[in-house]
Amino acid sequence: MRAISTVVDTTLFLLLLGGAVGTLVAGTGGLDTPPSGDDHADETATALATTTVGVDYELTPRNNHSDGVSYGHSGDFDRTAHGTVAGLLAAATRTAATLDGERIAPAGGGFERAVRNETHAAVHRRATAVGVTAVWEPYDGAPLSGRVHAGPTPPASADVRAARLTVDSGVAPVDERAREAARTDGTDGVAHVVAAAVVEGFFSPAESRVALRGDAPADTLAAHRYRRVARLTDAPALDLENGSVAATNDRLTAALADRFAADMRDRFETPAATARAVSTDEVRIVVRTWSP
């Protein structure tokens, strides 16, 4: 199922993802399989894609000496996000994204907890256990990915029903470019195409420019994400005060592409196989139901 949703919360993307415009628009489509009358997994997936909710959450920025960032005396910030449950889950996979196990967004934990709680409330059934997992990976097994889970995990002995839907991730689709790069430039080409899309998605030049020149704590949060990704990818030192966003993004793209290329060579046998595994633009949501 391909879900459609709009998450309208300027501060969510300004403060967590570095953008000045907080709109996530998802694509449309249909159920993978038609829902049956007693298939609670399909019914729940449909509800996730169509139920609109609001979540209240706190941004909790913290000083981080490893990234050379100080928020001064900033406290917590109360925020609200609105959208379909599926759309909020997709946004949460972005704020929960980690690179080699370390978070990219420094203050997204409160949002993710609020989305998990709202998801659990939206899918709760008295006689059926429900677990929902949302995952974003730019390619299968990538070292940079985001995952959010709400609800219990089914025991091995359970008779589990499952339904799947996808939501736009906010990162541009690059499937065709990846396949072309595989033919012309091999694995390095695929890695660069994927890295460029990821950096563009997480550090949109126009939105990052506004955030970096904006008021606290937006400017510090945007700089924090830049410095954290630079540290995790061994990118050259970033001049966020005087350098251009385009040049900064180019440095991050090159460093992230090197990281992806090394992982891709270990993970896939050929550049073509690597390109087939690329899926930058989708968040995959799986709903599992079973009798408790």
mmCIF file of C-alpha atoms in Angstrom:
data_model
loop_
_atom_site.group_PDB
_atom_site.id
_atom_site.type_symbol
_atom_site.label_atom_id
_atom_site.label_comp_id
_atom_site.label_asym_id
_atom_site.label_seq_id
_atom_site.Cartn_x
_atom_site.Cartn_y
_atom_site.Cartn_z
ATOM 1 C CA MET A 1 0.000 0.000 0.000
ATOM 2 C CA ARG A 2 1.296 3.485 -0.885
ATOM 3 C CA ALA A 3 0.106 6.040 1.653
ATOM 4 C CA ILE A 4 -0.587 9.728 1.229
ATOM 5 C CA SER A 5 0.011 12.142 4.098
ATOM 6 C CA THR A 6 1.081 15.648 4.910
ATOM 7 C CA VAL A 7 2.976 16.501 8.078
ATOM 8 C CA VAL A 8 2.697 20.252 8.622
ATOM 9 C CA ASP A 9 4.989 21.415 11.409
ATOM 10 C CA THR A 10 7.553 24.024 10.485
ATOM 11 C CA THR A 11 9.545 23.609 13.682
ATOM 12 C CA LEU A 12 9.806 19.824 13.260
ATOM 13 C CA PHE A 13 11.842 20.175 10.076
ATOM 14 C CA LEU A 14 13.451 23.482 10.970
ATOM 15 C CA LEU A 15 14.769 22.214 14.277
ATOM 16 C CA LEU A 16 15.121 18.485 13.692
ATOM 17 C CA LEU A 17 15.834 18.213 9.995
ATOM 18 C CA GLY A 18 17.250 21.689 9.380
ATOM 19 C CA GLY A 19 14.535 22.972 7.065
ATOM 20 C CA ALA A 20 12.533 26.153 7.058
ATOM 21 C CA VAL A 21 9.477 24.595 5.413
ATOM 22 C CA GLY A 22 7.929 21.745 7.384
ATOM 23 C CA THR A 23 5.887 19.791 4.864
ATOM 24 C CA LEU A 24 6.284 16.108 4.102
ATOM 25 C CA VAL A 25 4.141 14.938 1.193
ATOM 26 C CA ALA A 26 3.772 11.223 0.557
ATOM 27 C CA GLY A 27 2.747 9.424 -2.622
ATOM 28 C CA THR A 28 -0.363 7.451 -3.359
ATOM 29 C CA GLY A 29 -1.224 3.874 -4.256
ATOM 30 C CA GLY A 30 -3.148 0.783 -3.238
ATOM 31 C CA LEU A 31 -3.044 -2.162 -0.914
ATOM 32 C CA ASP A 32 -0.559 -4.918 -1.703
ATOM 33 C CA THR A 33 -3.434 -7.352 -1.145
ATOM 34 C CA PRO A 34 -7.155 -6.586 -0.828
ATOM 35 C CA PRO A 35 -8.247 -6.478 2.829
ATOM 36 C CA SER A 36 -10.415 -9.348 3.994
ATOM 37 C CA GLY A 37 -13.108 -9.039 6.574
ATOM 38 C CA ASP A 38 -11.098 -10.670 9.340
ATOM 39 C CA ASP A 39 -7.622 -9.445 8.382
ATOM 40 C CA HIS A 40 -6.802 -6.947 11.117
ATOM 41 C CA ALA A 41 -3.315 -6.307 9.692
ATOM 42 C CA ASP A 42 -4.704 -4.848 6.448
ATOM 43 C CA GLU A 43 -7.371 -2.915 8.319
ATOM 44 C CA THR A 44 -4.733 -1.470 10.620
ATOM 45 C CA ALA A 45 -2.452 -0.526 7.726
ATOM 46 C CA THR A 46 -5.341 1.316 6.094
ATOM 47 C CA ALA A 47 -6.027 3.131 9.352
ATOM 48 C CA LEU A 48 -2.384 4.209 9.627
ATOM 49 C CA ALA A 49 -2.515 5.669 6.122
ATOM 50 C CA THR A 50 -5.807 7.542 6.609
ATOM 51 C CA THR A 51 -6.015 8.535 10.281
ATOM 52 C CA THR A 52 -4.870 12.109 10.944
ATOM 53 C CA VAL A 53 -3.534 12.949 14.405
ATOM 54 C CA GLY A 54 -1.536 15.579 16.241
ATOM 55 C CA VAL A 55 1.368 14.802 18.541
ATOM 56 C CA ASP A 56 2.853 17.033 21.216
ATOM 57 C CA TYR A 57 6.548 16.558 21.878
ATOM 58 C CA GLU A 58 9.643 18.212 23.341
ATOM 59 C CA LEU A 59 12.866 19.132 21.643
ATOM 60 C CA THR A 60 15.683 18.499 24.093
ATOM 61 C CA PRO A 61 18.949 19.846 22.639
ATOM 62 C CA ARG A 62 22.032 18.997 24.657
ATOM 63 C CA ASN A 63 25.610 20.226 24.504
ATOM 64 C CA ASN A 64 27.995 17.815 22.798
ATOM 65 C CA HIS A 65 31.726 18.312 23.116
ATOM 66 C CA SER A 66 32.528 15.575 20.571
ATOM 67 C CA ASP A 67 30.782 17.652 17.908
ATOM 68 C CA GLY A 68 32.033 20.985 19.245
ATOM 69 C CA VAL A 69 28.501 22.256 19.889
ATOM 70 C CA SER A 70 27.117 24.292 22.773
ATOM 71 C CA TYR A 71 23.478 25.313 23.157
ATOM 72 C CA GLY A 72 24.234 27.721 25.967
ATOM 73 C CA HIS A 73 21.327 27.847 28.387
ATOM 74 C CA SER A 74 18.653 26.624 25.973
ATOM 75 C CA GLY A 75 16.025 24.477 27.630
ATOM 76 C CA ASP A 76 13.422 22.142 26.204
ATOM 77 C CA PHE A 77 11.014 23.350 23.519
ATOM 78 C CA ASP A 78 7.371 22.254 23.274
ATOM 79 C CA ARG A 79 6.185 21.518 19.738
ATOM 80 C CA THR A 80 3.217 19.945 17.926
ATOM 81 C CA ALA A 81 3.200 17.963 14.672
ATOM 82 C CA HIS A 82 0.161 16.992 12.584
ATOM 83 C CA GLY A 83 -0.315 14.365 9.890
ATOM 84 C CA THR A 84 -1.439 10.838 9.213
ATOM 85 C CA VAL A 85 -0.001 8.245 11.552
ATOM 86 C CA ALA A 86 1.919 6.738 8.627
ATOM 87 C CA GLY A 87 3.317 10.143 7.679
ATOM 88 C CA LEU A 88 4.429 10.834 11.242
ATOM 89 C CA LEU A 89 6.086 7.416 11.379
ATOM 90 C CA ALA A 90 7.958 8.265 8.179
ATOM 91 C CA ALA A 91 9.117 11.567 9.662
ATOM 92 C CA ALA A 92 10.206 9.751 12.814
ATOM 93 C CA THR A 93 12.450 7.389 10.853
ATOM 94 C CA ARG A 94 14.265 10.470 9.560
ATOM 95 C CA THR A 95 14.735 12.017 12.994
ATOM 96 C CA ALA A 96 15.743 8.588 14.341
ATOM 97 C CA ALA A 97 18.300 8.009 11.578
ATOM 98 C CA THR A 98 21.698 6.776 12.719
ATOM 99 C CA LEU A 99 25.033 6.465 10.987
ATOM 100 C CA ASP A 100 27.049 3.515 12.255
ATOM 101 C CA GLY A 101 24.738 3.449 15.277
ATOM 102 C CA GLU A 102 25.013 7.134 16.229
ATOM 103 C CA ARG A 103 22.086 9.516 15.859
ATOM 104 C CA ILE A 104 22.190 12.272 13.242
ATOM 105 C CA ALA A 105 19.406 14.504 14.609
ATOM 106 C CA PRO A 106 20.547 15.610 18.061
ATOM 107 C CA ALA A 107 17.139 16.405 19.550
ATOM 108 C CA GLY A 108 14.632 14.032 17.954
ATOM 109 C CA GLY A 109 14.044 11.578 20.799
ATOM 110 C CA GLY A 110 10.991 13.379 22.142
ATOM 111 C CA PHE A 111 9.310 13.382 18.735
ATOM 112 C CA GLU A 112 9.953 9.680 18.205
ATOM 113 C CA ARG A 113 8.544 8.778 21.632
ATOM 114 C CA ALA A 114 5.421 10.840 20.934
ATOM 115 C CA VAL A 115 4.935 9.159 17.543
ATOM 116 C CA ARG A 116 5.370 5.683 19.041
ATOM 117 C CA ASN A 117 2.789 6.458 21.718
ATOM 118 C CA GLU A 118 0.325 7.897 19.212
ATOM 119 C CA THR A 119 0.807 4.921 16.883
ATOM 120 C CA HIS A 120 0.217 2.477 19.719
ATOM 121 C CA ALA A 121 -2.990 4.311 20.674
ATOM 122 C CA ALA A 122 -4.194 4.440 17.052
ATOM 123 C CA VAL A 123 -3.792 0.701 16.407
ATOM 124 C CA HIS A 124 -4.809 -0.668 19.814
ATOM 125 C CA ARG A 125 -7.302 -3.554 19.664
ATOM 126 C CA ARG A 126 -8.827 -5.295 22.657
ATOM 127 C CA ALA A 127 -8.462 -8.889 21.410
ATOM 128 C CA THR A 128 -5.559 -8.488 18.959
ATOM 129 C CA ALA A 129 -1.907 -7.657 19.533
ATOM 130 C CA VAL A 130 -0.478 -5.163 17.027
ATOM 131 C CA GLY A 131 3.131 -4.277 16.290
ATOM 132 C CA VAL A 132 4.158 -1.589 13.780
ATOM 133 C CA THR A 133 7.663 -1.140 12.393
ATOM 134 C CA ALA A 134 8.760 1.690 10.069
ATOM 135 C CA VAL A 135 12.173 1.545 8.382
ATOM 136 C CA TRP A 136 14.045 3.879 6.051
ATOM 137 C CA GLU A 137 17.228 2.688 4.321
ATOM 138 C CA PRO A 138 18.782 4.397 1.277
ATOM 139 C CA TYR A 139 19.789 0.895 0.169
ATOM 140 C CA ASP A 140 19.443 -2.546 1.712
ATOM 141 C CA GLY A 141 21.594 -2.833 4.835
ATOM 142 C CA ALA A 142 23.017 0.699 4.609
ATOM 143 C CA PRO A 143 25.047 1.950 7.602
ATOM 144 C CA LEU A 144 22.818 5.038 7.606
ATOM 145 C CA SER A 145 19.182 4.204 8.324
ATOM 146 C CA GLY A 146 16.224 4.986 10.556
ATOM 147 C CA ARG A 147 13.863 2.636 12.385
ATOM 148 C CA VAL A 148 10.862 3.205 14.662
ATOM 149 C CA HIS A 149 8.817 0.429 16.299
ATOM 150 C CA ALA A 150 5.542 0.747 18.198
ATOM 151 C CA GLY A 151 3.824 -2.011 20.148
ATOM 152 C CA PRO A 152 4.880 -5.527 21.129
ATOM 153 C CA THR A 153 6.906 -8.052 19.138
ATOM 154 C CA PRO A 154 5.137 -11.318 18.234
ATOM 155 C CA PRO A 155 6.380 -14.486 19.933
ATOM 156 C CA ALA A 156 7.870 -17.174 17.718
ATOM 157 C CA SER A 157 4.827 -19.416 18.226
ATOM 158 C CA ALA A 158 2.256 -16.792 17.158
ATOM 159 C CA ASP A 159 0.138 -17.034 14.013
ATOM 160 C CA VAL A 160 1.044 -13.644 12.545
ATOM 161 C CA ARG A 161 -0.777 -11.678 9.849
ATOM 162 C CA ALA A 162 1.222 -8.925 8.130
ATOM 163 C CA ALA A 163 0.450 -5.958 5.873
ATOM 164 C CA ARG A 164 2.879 -3.525 4.275
ATOM 165 C CA LEU A 165 2.668 0.050 3.084
ATOM 166 C CA THR A 166 5.194 2.606 1.891
ATOM 167 C CA VAL A 167 5.399 6.327 2.526
ATOM 168 C CA ASP A 168 7.586 8.901 0.816
ATOM 169 C CA SER A 169 10.740 9.480 2.840
ATOM 170 C CA GLY A 170 11.469 13.045 1.793
ATOM 171 C CA VAL A 171 14.642 11.896 0.010
ATOM 172 C CA ALA A 172 14.557 12.017 -3.794
ATOM 173 C CA PRO A 173 14.228 8.753 -5.772
ATOM 174 C CA VAL A 174 17.462 7.889 -7.578
ATOM 175 C CA ASP A 175 16.798 4.344 -8.828
ATOM 176 C CA GLU A 176 17.327 5.153 -12.498
ATOM 177 C CA ARG A 177 20.372 7.321 -11.853
ATOM 178 C CA ALA A 178 21.852 4.553 -9.691
ATOM 179 C CA ARG A 179 21.425 1.993 -12.473
ATOM 180 C CA GLU A 180 23.030 4.355 -15.005
ATOM 181 C CA ALA A 181 25.885 5.077 -12.596
ATOM 182 C CA ALA A 182 26.420 1.344 -12.108
ATOM 183 C CA ARG A 183 26.888 0.934 -15.866
ATOM 184 C CA THR A 184 29.224 3.924 -16.310
ATOM 185 C CA ASP A 185 31.072 4.357 -12.991
ATOM 186 C CA GLY A 186 30.607 1.111 -11.082
ATOM 187 C CA THR A 187 30.042 0.942 -7.347
ATOM 188 C CA ASP A 188 31.690 4.328 -6.741
ATOM 189 C CA GLY A 189 29.147 5.905 -9.073
ATOM 190 C CA VAL A 190 26.193 4.302 -7.295
ATOM 191 C CA ALA A 191 27.569 5.352 -3.914
ATOM 192 C CA HIS A 192 27.926 8.968 -5.045
ATOM 193 C CA VAL A 193 24.387 9.099 -6.454
ATOM 194 C CA VAL A 194 22.927 7.730 -3.209
ATOM 195 C CA ALA A 195 25.085 9.952 -0.993
ATOM 196 C CA ALA A 196 24.124 13.063 -2.949
ATOM 197 C CA ALA A 197 20.413 12.276 -2.568
ATOM 198 C CA VAL A 198 20.765 11.621 1.162
ATOM 199 C CA VAL A 199 22.716 14.831 1.794
ATOM 200 C CA GLU A 200 20.203 16.810 -0.279
ATOM 201 C CA GLY A 201 17.349 15.243 1.708
ATOM 202 C CA PHE A 202 18.848 15.874 5.136
ATOM 203 C CA PHE A 203 20.581 19.170 4.324
ATOM 204 C CA SER A 204 18.427 20.901 1.714
ATOM 205 C CA PRO A 205 20.556 23.884 0.607
ATOM 206 C CA ALA A 206 17.794 26.506 0.719
ATOM 207 C CA GLU A 207 16.415 25.334 4.059
ATOM 208 C CA SER A 208 19.827 24.739 5.630
ATOM 209 C CA ARG A 209 20.928 28.229 4.596
ATOM 210 C CA VAL A 210 17.961 29.739 6.428
ATOM 211 C CA ALA A 211 18.452 27.523 9.486
ATOM 212 C CA LEU A 212 22.187 28.235 9.808
ATOM 213 C CA ARG A 213 21.530 31.987 9.635
ATOM 214 C CA GLY A 214 18.461 31.815 11.857
ATOM 215 C CA ASP A 215 17.809 32.299 15.552
ATOM 216 C CA ALA A 216 18.754 29.930 18.375
ATOM 217 C CA PRO A 217 18.328 27.042 18.746
ATOM 218 C CA ALA A 218 17.610 26.426 15.027
ATOM 219 C CA ASP A 219 21.054 27.616 13.954
ATOM 220 C CA THR A 220 22.825 25.463 16.550
ATOM 221 C CA LEU A 221 20.752 22.369 15.780
ATOM 222 C CA ALA A 222 21.475 22.682 12.057
ATOM 223 C CA ALA A 223 25.192 23.189 12.706
ATOM 224 C CA HIS A 224 25.163 20.256 15.129
ATOM 225 C CA ARG A 225 23.811 17.876 12.488
ATOM 226 C CA TYR A 226 26.378 19.076 9.968
ATOM 227 C CA ARG A 227 29.273 18.635 12.377
ATOM 228 C CA ARG A 228 28.042 15.255 13.568
ATOM 229 C CA VAL A 229 27.775 13.806 10.062
ATOM 230 C CA ALA A 230 31.164 15.308 9.185
ATOM 231 C CA ARG A 231 32.719 13.626 12.225
ATOM 232 C CA LEU A 232 31.077 10.278 11.521
ATOM 233 C CA THR A 233 32.188 10.271 7.872
ATOM 234 C CA ASP A 234 35.671 11.739 8.444
ATOM 235 C CA ALA A 235 34.777 14.685 6.225
ATOM 236 C CA PRO A 236 37.154 17.664 6.025
ATOM 237 C CA ALA A 237 36.614 20.462 8.544
ATOM 238 C CA LEU A 238 33.465 22.464 7.784
ATOM 239 C CA ASP A 239 33.405 26.265 7.725
ATOM 240 C CA LEU A 240 29.756 26.783 8.611
ATOM 241 C CA GLU A 241 30.207 30.429 9.514
ATOM 242 C CA ASN A 242 31.799 31.619 6.264
ATOM 243 C CA GLY A 243 31.541 28.757 3.768
ATOM 244 C CA SER A 244 28.672 28.174 1.359
ATOM 245 C CA VAL A 245 26.077 25.498 2.018
ATOM 246 C CA ALA A 246 26.667 24.069 -1.464
ATOM 247 C CA ALA A 247 30.387 23.585 -0.795
ATOM 248 C CA THR A 248 29.666 22.125 2.625
ATOM 249 C CA ASN A 249 27.179 19.662 1.158
ATOM 250 C CA ASP A 250 29.711 18.678 -1.506
ATOM 251 C CA ARG A 251 32.223 17.778 1.213
ATOM 252 C CA LEU A 252 29.644 15.713 3.092
ATOM 253 C CA THR A 253 28.545 13.998 -0.119
ATOM 254 C CA ALA A 254 32.107 12.990 -0.999
ATOM 255 C CA ALA A 255 32.796 11.652 2.503
ATOM 256 C CA LEU A 256 29.474 9.802 2.726
ATOM 257 C CA ALA A 257 29.971 8.359 -0.765
ATOM 258 C CA ASP A 258 33.324 6.898 0.340
ATOM 259 C CA ARG A 259 31.600 5.349 3.364
ATOM 260 C CA PHE A 260 28.783 3.922 1.237
ATOM 261 C CA ALA A 261 31.139 2.603 -1.461
ATOM 262 C CA ALA A 262 33.190 0.630 1.058
ATOM 263 C CA ASP A 263 30.026 -0.874 2.546
ATOM 264 C CA MET A 264 28.491 -1.616 -0.861
ATOM 265 C CA ARG A 265 31.557 -3.550 -2.001
ATOM 266 C CA ASP A 266 31.336 -5.725 1.100
ATOM 267 C CA ARG A 267 27.587 -6.203 0.742
ATOM 268 C CA PHE A 268 26.926 -6.713 -2.987
ATOM 269 C CA GLU A 269 28.636 -8.776 -5.665
ATOM 270 C CA THR A 270 28.287 -6.347 -8.582
ATOM 271 C CA PRO A 271 27.504 -2.655 -9.208
ATOM 272 C CA ALA A 272 24.254 -3.719 -10.878
ATOM 273 C CA ALA A 273 23.193 -5.636 -7.773
ATOM 274 C CA THR A 274 24.058 -2.572 -5.694
ATOM 275 C CA ALA A 275 21.889 -0.338 -7.864
ATOM 276 C CA ARG A 276 18.942 -2.743 -7.590
ATOM 277 C CA ALA A 277 19.091 -2.439 -3.790
ATOM 278 C CA VAL A 278 18.705 1.359 -3.823
ATOM 279 C CA SER A 279 15.464 2.773 -2.400
ATOM 280 C CA THR A 280 16.134 6.255 -1.075
ATOM 281 C CA ASP A 281 12.590 7.581 -1.404
ATOM 282 C CA GLU A 282 10.564 5.044 0.555
ATOM 283 C CA VAL A 283 9.828 4.367 4.193
ATOM 284 C CA ARG A 284 8.565 0.799 4.550
ATOM 285 C CA ILE A 285 5.959 0.207 7.247
ATOM 286 C CA VAL A 286 5.025 -3.313 8.332
ATOM 287 C CA VAL A 287 1.974 -4.038 10.477
ATOM 288 C CA ARG A 288 1.846 -7.384 12.296
ATOM 289 C CA THR A 289 -1.176 -8.704 14.163
ATOM 290 C CA TRP A 290 -1.699 -11.859 16.201
ATOM 291 C CA SER A 291 -3.773 -13.243 19.047
ATOM 292 C CA PRO A 292 -2.118 -12.416 22.390
#
